[in-house]
Short mmCIF file of N, CA and C in Angstrom, two decimals:
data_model
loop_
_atom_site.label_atom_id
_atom_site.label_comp_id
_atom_site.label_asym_id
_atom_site.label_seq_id
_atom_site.Cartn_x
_atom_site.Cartn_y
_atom_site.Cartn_z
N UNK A 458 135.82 88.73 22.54
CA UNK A 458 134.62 88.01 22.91
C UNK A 458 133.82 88.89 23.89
N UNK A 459 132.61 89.01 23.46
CA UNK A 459 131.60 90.17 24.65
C UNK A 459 131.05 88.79 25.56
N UNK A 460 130.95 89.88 26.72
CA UNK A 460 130.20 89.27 28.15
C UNK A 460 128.80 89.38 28.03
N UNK A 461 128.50 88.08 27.99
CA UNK A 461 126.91 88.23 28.29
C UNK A 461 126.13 88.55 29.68
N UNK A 462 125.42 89.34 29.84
CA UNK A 462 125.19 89.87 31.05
C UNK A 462 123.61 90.21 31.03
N UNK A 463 123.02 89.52 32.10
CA UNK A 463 121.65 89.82 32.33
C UNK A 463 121.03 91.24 32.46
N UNK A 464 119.48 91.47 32.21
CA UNK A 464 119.44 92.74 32.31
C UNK A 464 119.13 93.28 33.50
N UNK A 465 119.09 92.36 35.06
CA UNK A 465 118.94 92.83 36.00
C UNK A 465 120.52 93.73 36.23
N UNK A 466 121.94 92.40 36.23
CA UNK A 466 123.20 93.02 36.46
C UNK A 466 122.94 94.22 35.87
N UNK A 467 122.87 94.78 34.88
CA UNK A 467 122.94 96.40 34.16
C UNK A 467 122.34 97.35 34.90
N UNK A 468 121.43 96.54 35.25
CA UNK A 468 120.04 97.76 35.74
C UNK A 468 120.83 98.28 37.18
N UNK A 469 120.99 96.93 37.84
CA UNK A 469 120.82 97.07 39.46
C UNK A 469 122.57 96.85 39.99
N UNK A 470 123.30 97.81 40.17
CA UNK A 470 124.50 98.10 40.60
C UNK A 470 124.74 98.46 42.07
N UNK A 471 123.09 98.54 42.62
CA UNK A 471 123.35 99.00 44.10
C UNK A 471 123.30 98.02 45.01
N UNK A 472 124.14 98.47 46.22
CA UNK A 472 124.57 97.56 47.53
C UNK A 472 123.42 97.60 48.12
N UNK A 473 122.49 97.87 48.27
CA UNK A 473 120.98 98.27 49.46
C UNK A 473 119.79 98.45 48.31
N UNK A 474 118.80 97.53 48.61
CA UNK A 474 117.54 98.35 48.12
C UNK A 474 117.24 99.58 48.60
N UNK A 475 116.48 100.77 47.52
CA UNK A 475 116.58 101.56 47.62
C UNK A 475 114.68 101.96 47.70
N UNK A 476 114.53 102.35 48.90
CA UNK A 476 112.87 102.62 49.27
C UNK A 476 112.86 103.82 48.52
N UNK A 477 111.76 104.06 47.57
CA UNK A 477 111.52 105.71 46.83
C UNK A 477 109.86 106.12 48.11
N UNK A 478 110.64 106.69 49.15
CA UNK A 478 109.20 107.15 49.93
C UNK A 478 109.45 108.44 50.88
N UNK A 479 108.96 109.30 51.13
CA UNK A 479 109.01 110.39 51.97
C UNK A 479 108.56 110.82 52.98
N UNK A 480 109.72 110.85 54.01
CA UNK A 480 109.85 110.73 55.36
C UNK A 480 110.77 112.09 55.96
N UNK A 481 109.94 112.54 57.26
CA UNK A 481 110.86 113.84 57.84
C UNK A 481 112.10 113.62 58.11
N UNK A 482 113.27 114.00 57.48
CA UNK A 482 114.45 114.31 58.04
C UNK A 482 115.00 115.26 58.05
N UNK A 483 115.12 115.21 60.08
CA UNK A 483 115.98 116.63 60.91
C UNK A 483 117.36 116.33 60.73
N UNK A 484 118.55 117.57 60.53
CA UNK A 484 119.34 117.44 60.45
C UNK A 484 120.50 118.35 61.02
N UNK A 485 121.38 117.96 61.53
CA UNK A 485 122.37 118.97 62.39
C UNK A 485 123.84 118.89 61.88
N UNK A 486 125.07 119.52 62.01
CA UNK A 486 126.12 118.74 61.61
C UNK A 486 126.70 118.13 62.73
N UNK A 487 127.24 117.03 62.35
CA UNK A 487 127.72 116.15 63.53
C UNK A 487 128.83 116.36 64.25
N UNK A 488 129.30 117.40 64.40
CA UNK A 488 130.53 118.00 65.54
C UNK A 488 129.49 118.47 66.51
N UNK A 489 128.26 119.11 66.36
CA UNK A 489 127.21 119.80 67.41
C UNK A 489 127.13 118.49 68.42
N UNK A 490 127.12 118.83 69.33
CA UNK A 490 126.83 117.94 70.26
C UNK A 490 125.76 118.53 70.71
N UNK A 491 124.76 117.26 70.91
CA UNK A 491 123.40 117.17 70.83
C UNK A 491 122.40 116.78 72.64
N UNK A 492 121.99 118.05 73.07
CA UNK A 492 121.48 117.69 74.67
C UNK A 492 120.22 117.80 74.45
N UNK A 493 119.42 116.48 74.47
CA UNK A 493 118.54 116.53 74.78
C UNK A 493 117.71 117.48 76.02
N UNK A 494 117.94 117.91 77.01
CA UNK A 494 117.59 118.88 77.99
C UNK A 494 117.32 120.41 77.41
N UNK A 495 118.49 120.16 76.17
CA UNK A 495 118.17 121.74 75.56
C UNK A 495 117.60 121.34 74.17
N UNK A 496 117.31 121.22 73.33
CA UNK A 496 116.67 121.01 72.14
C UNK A 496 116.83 122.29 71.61
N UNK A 497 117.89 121.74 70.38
CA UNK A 497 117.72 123.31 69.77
C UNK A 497 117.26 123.06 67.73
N UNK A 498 116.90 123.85 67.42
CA UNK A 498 116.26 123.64 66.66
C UNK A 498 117.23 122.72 65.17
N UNK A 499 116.66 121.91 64.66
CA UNK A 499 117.09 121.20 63.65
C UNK A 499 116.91 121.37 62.22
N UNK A 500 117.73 121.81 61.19
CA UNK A 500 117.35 121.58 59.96
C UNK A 500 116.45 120.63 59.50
N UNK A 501 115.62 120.84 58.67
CA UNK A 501 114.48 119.49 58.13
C UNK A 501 114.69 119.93 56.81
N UNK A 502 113.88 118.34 55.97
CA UNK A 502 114.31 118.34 54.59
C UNK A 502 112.94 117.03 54.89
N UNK A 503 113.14 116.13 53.38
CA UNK A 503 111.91 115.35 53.22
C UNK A 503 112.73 114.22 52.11
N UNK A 504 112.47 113.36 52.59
CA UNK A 504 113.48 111.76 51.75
C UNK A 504 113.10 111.53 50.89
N UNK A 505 113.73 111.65 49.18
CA UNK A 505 113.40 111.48 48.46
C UNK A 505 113.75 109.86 48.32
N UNK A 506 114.36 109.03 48.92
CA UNK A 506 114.53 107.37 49.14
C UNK A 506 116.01 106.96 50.24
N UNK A 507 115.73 105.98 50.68
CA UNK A 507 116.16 105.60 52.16
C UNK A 507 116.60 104.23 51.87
N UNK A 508 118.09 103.85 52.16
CA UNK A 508 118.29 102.39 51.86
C UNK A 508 119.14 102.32 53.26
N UNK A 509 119.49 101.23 53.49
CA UNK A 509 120.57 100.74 54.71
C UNK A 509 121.80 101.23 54.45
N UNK A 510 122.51 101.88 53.19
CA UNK A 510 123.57 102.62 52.93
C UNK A 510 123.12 104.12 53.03
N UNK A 511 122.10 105.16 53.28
CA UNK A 511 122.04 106.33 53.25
C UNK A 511 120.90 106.93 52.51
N UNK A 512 120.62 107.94 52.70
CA UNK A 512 119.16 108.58 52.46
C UNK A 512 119.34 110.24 51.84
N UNK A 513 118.77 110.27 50.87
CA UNK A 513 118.47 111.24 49.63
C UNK A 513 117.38 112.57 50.45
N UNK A 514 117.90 113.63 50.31
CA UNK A 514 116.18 114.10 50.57
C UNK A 514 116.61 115.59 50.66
N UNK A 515 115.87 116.45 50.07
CA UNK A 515 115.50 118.09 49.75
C UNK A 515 115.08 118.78 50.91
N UNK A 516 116.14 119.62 50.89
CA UNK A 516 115.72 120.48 51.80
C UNK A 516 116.26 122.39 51.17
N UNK A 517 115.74 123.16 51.92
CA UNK A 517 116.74 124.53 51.91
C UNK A 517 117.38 125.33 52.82
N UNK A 518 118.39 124.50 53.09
CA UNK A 518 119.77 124.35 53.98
C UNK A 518 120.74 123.83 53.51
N UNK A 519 121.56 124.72 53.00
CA UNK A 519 122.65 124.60 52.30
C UNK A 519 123.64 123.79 52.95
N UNK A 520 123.75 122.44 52.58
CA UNK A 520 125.45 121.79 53.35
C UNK A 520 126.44 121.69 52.44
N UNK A 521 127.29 121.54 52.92
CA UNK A 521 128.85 121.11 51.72
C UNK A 521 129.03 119.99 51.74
N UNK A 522 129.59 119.43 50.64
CA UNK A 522 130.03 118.56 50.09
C UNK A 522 131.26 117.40 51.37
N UNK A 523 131.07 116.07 51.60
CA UNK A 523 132.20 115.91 52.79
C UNK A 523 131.29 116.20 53.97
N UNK A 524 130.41 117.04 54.54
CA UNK A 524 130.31 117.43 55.26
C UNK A 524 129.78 115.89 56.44
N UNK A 525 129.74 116.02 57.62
CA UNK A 525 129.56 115.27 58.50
C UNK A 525 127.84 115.68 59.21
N UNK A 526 127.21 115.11 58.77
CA UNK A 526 125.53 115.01 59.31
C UNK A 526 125.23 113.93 60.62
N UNK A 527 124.08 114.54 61.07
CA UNK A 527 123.83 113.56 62.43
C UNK A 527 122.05 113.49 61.74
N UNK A 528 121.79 112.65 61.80
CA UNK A 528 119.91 112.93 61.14
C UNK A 528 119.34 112.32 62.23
N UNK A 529 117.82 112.67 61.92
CA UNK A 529 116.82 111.54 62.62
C UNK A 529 115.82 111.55 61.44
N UNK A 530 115.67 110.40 61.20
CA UNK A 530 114.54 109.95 60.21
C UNK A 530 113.38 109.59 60.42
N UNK A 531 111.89 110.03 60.20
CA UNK A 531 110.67 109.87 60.79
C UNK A 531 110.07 109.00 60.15
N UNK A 532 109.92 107.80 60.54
CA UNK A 532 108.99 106.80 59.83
C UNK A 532 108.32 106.33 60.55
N UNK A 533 106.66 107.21 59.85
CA UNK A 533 105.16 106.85 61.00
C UNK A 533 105.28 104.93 61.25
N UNK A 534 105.61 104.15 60.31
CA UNK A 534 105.57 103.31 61.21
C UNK A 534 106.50 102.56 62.06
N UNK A 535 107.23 103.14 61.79
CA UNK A 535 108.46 102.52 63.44
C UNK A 535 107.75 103.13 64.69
N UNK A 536 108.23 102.41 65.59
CA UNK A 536 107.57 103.27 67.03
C UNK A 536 108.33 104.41 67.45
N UNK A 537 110.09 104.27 66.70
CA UNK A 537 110.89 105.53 67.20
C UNK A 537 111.64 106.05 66.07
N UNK A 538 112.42 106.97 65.90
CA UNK A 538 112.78 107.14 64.80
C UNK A 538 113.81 106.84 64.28
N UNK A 539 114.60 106.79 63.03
CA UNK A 539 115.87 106.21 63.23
C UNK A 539 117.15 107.39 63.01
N UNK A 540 118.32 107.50 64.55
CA UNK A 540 119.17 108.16 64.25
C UNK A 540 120.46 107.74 63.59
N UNK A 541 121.05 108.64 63.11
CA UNK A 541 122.59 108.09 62.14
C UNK A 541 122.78 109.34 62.03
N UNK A 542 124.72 108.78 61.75
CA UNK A 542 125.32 109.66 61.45
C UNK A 542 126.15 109.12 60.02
N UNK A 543 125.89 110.40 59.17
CA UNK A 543 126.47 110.13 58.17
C UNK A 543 127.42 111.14 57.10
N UNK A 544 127.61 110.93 56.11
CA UNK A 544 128.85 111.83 55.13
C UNK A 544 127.44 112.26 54.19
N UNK A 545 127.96 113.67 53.83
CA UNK A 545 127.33 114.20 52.38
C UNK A 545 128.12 113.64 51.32
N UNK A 546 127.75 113.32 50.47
CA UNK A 546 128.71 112.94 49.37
C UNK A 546 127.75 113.42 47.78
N UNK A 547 126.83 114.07 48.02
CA UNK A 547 126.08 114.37 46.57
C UNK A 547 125.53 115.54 46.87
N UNK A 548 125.32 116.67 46.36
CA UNK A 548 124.25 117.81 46.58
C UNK A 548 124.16 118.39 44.79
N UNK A 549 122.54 118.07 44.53
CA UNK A 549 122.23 118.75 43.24
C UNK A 549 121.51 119.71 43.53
N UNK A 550 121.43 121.05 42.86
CA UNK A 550 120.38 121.91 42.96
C UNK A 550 118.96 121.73 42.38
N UNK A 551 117.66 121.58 43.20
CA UNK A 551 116.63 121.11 42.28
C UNK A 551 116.22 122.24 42.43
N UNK A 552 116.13 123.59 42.54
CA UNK A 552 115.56 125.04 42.38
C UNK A 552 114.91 125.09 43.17
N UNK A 553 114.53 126.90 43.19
CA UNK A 553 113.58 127.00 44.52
C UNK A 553 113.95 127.19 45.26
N UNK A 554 115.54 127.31 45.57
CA UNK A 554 116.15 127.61 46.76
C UNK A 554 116.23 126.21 47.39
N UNK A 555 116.07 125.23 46.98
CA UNK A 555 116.09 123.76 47.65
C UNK A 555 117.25 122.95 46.41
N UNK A 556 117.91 122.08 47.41
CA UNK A 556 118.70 121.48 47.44
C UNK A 556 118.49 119.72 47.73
N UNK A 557 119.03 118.81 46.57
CA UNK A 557 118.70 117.28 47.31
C UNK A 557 120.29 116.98 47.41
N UNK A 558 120.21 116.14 49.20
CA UNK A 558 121.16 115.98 49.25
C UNK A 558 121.59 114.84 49.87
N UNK A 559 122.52 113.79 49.44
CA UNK A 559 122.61 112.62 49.06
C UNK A 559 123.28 112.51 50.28
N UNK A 560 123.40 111.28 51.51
CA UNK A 560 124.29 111.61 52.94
C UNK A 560 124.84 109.45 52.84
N UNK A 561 125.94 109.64 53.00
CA UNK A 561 125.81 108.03 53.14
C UNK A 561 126.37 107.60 54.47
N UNK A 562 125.76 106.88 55.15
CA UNK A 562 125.37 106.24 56.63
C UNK A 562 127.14 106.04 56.93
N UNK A 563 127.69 106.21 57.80
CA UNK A 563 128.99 105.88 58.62
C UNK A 563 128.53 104.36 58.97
N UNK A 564 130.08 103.66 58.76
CA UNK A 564 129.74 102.09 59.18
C UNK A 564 129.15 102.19 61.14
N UNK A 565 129.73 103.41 61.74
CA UNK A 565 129.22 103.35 62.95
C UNK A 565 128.05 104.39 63.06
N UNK A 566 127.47 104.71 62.04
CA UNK A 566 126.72 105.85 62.46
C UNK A 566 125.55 105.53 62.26
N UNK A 567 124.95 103.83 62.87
CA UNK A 567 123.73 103.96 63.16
C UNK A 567 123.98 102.53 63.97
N UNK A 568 122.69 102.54 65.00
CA UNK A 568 122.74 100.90 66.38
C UNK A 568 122.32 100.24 65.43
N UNK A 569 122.96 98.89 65.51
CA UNK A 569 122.52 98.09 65.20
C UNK A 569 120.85 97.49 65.74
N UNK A 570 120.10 97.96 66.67
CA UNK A 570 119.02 97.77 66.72
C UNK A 570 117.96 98.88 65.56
N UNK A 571 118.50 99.81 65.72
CA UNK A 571 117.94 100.77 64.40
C UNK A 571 118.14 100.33 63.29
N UNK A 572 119.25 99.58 63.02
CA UNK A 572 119.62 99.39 61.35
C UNK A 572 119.09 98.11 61.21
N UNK A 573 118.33 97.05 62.15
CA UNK A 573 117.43 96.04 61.77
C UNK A 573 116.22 96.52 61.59
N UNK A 574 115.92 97.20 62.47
CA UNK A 574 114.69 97.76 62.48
C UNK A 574 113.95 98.49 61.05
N UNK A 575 114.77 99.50 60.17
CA UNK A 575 115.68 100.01 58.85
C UNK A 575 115.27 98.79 58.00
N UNK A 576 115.98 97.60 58.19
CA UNK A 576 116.00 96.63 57.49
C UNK A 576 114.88 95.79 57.47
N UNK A 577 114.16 95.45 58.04
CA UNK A 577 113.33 95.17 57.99
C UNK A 577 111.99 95.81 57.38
N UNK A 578 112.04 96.89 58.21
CA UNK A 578 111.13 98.02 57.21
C UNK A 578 111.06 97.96 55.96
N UNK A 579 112.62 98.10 55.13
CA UNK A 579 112.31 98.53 53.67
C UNK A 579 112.41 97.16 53.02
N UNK A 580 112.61 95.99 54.01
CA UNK A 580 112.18 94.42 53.30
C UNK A 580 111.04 94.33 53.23
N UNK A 581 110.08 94.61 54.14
CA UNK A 581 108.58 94.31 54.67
C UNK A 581 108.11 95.41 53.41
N UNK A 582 108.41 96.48 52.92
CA UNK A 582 107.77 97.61 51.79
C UNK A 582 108.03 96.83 50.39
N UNK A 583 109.29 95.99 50.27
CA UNK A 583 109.40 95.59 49.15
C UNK A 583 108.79 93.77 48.91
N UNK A 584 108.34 93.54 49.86
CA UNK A 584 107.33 92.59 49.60
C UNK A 584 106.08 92.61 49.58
N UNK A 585 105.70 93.84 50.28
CA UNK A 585 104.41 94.50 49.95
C UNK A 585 104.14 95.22 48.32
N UNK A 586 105.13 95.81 48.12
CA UNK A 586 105.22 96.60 46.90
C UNK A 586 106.94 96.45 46.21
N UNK A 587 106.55 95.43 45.34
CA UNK A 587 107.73 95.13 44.70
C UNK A 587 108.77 96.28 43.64
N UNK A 588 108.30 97.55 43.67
CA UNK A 588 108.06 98.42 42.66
C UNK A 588 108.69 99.14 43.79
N UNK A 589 108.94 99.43 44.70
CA UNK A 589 109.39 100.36 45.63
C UNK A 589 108.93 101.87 46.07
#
């Protein structure tokens, strides 16, 4: 006997809506310990989409696979930006010497005032624009 199954279930398998929008993200690996007093310079890349589980985005800075990231994510409209720490778990080559690379958020690697803030954001985008 087959399962009847809607065509959203098929489509939509993901835990987080997934924002398709592009936003600066700096990036360091997360053993660096990070002093503000000294600022030293950060890898950047550009978000190819941003959900409450982790954020996609091209850059040409090679990371490995596993690897442990610390980001800050620039979204003109938050008033600050949002930091996390998270796992690489995807890297495809899109040419060019650039790389997209897939990072998924540590259950502690972002405040809970950032990850409402996060949340709200990409609720407030998807009721504005249902299409993402």
């Amino acid at each position: 006997m087959s399962e009847d199954r809607s065509s959203i279930q098929v489509i939509e398998k993901r835990r987080f809506l997934r924002l398709n929008d592009y936003f600066r993200v700096s990036f360091q690996p997360a053993t660096e310990f990070h002093d503000a007093e000294t600022e030293e310079i950060r890898d950047v890349g550009y978000s190819k989409n941003l959900s409450l589980g982790g954020v996609a985005f091209v850059t040409d800075t090679a990371v490995a696979h596993n690897d442990y990231v610390r980001a800050t994510i620039q979204i003109p409209e938050l008033d600050e930006p949002i930091e996390v720490v998270g796992q690489v778990v995807r890297i495809d080559d899109v040419g060019g010497g650039k790389h997209e690379v897939a990072v998924k958020f540590l259950p502690f690697g972002i405040e809970e005032e950032q990850r409402t803030k996060l949340e709200l954001f990409i609720y407030d985008h998807f009721l504005t624009d249902p299409m993402g």
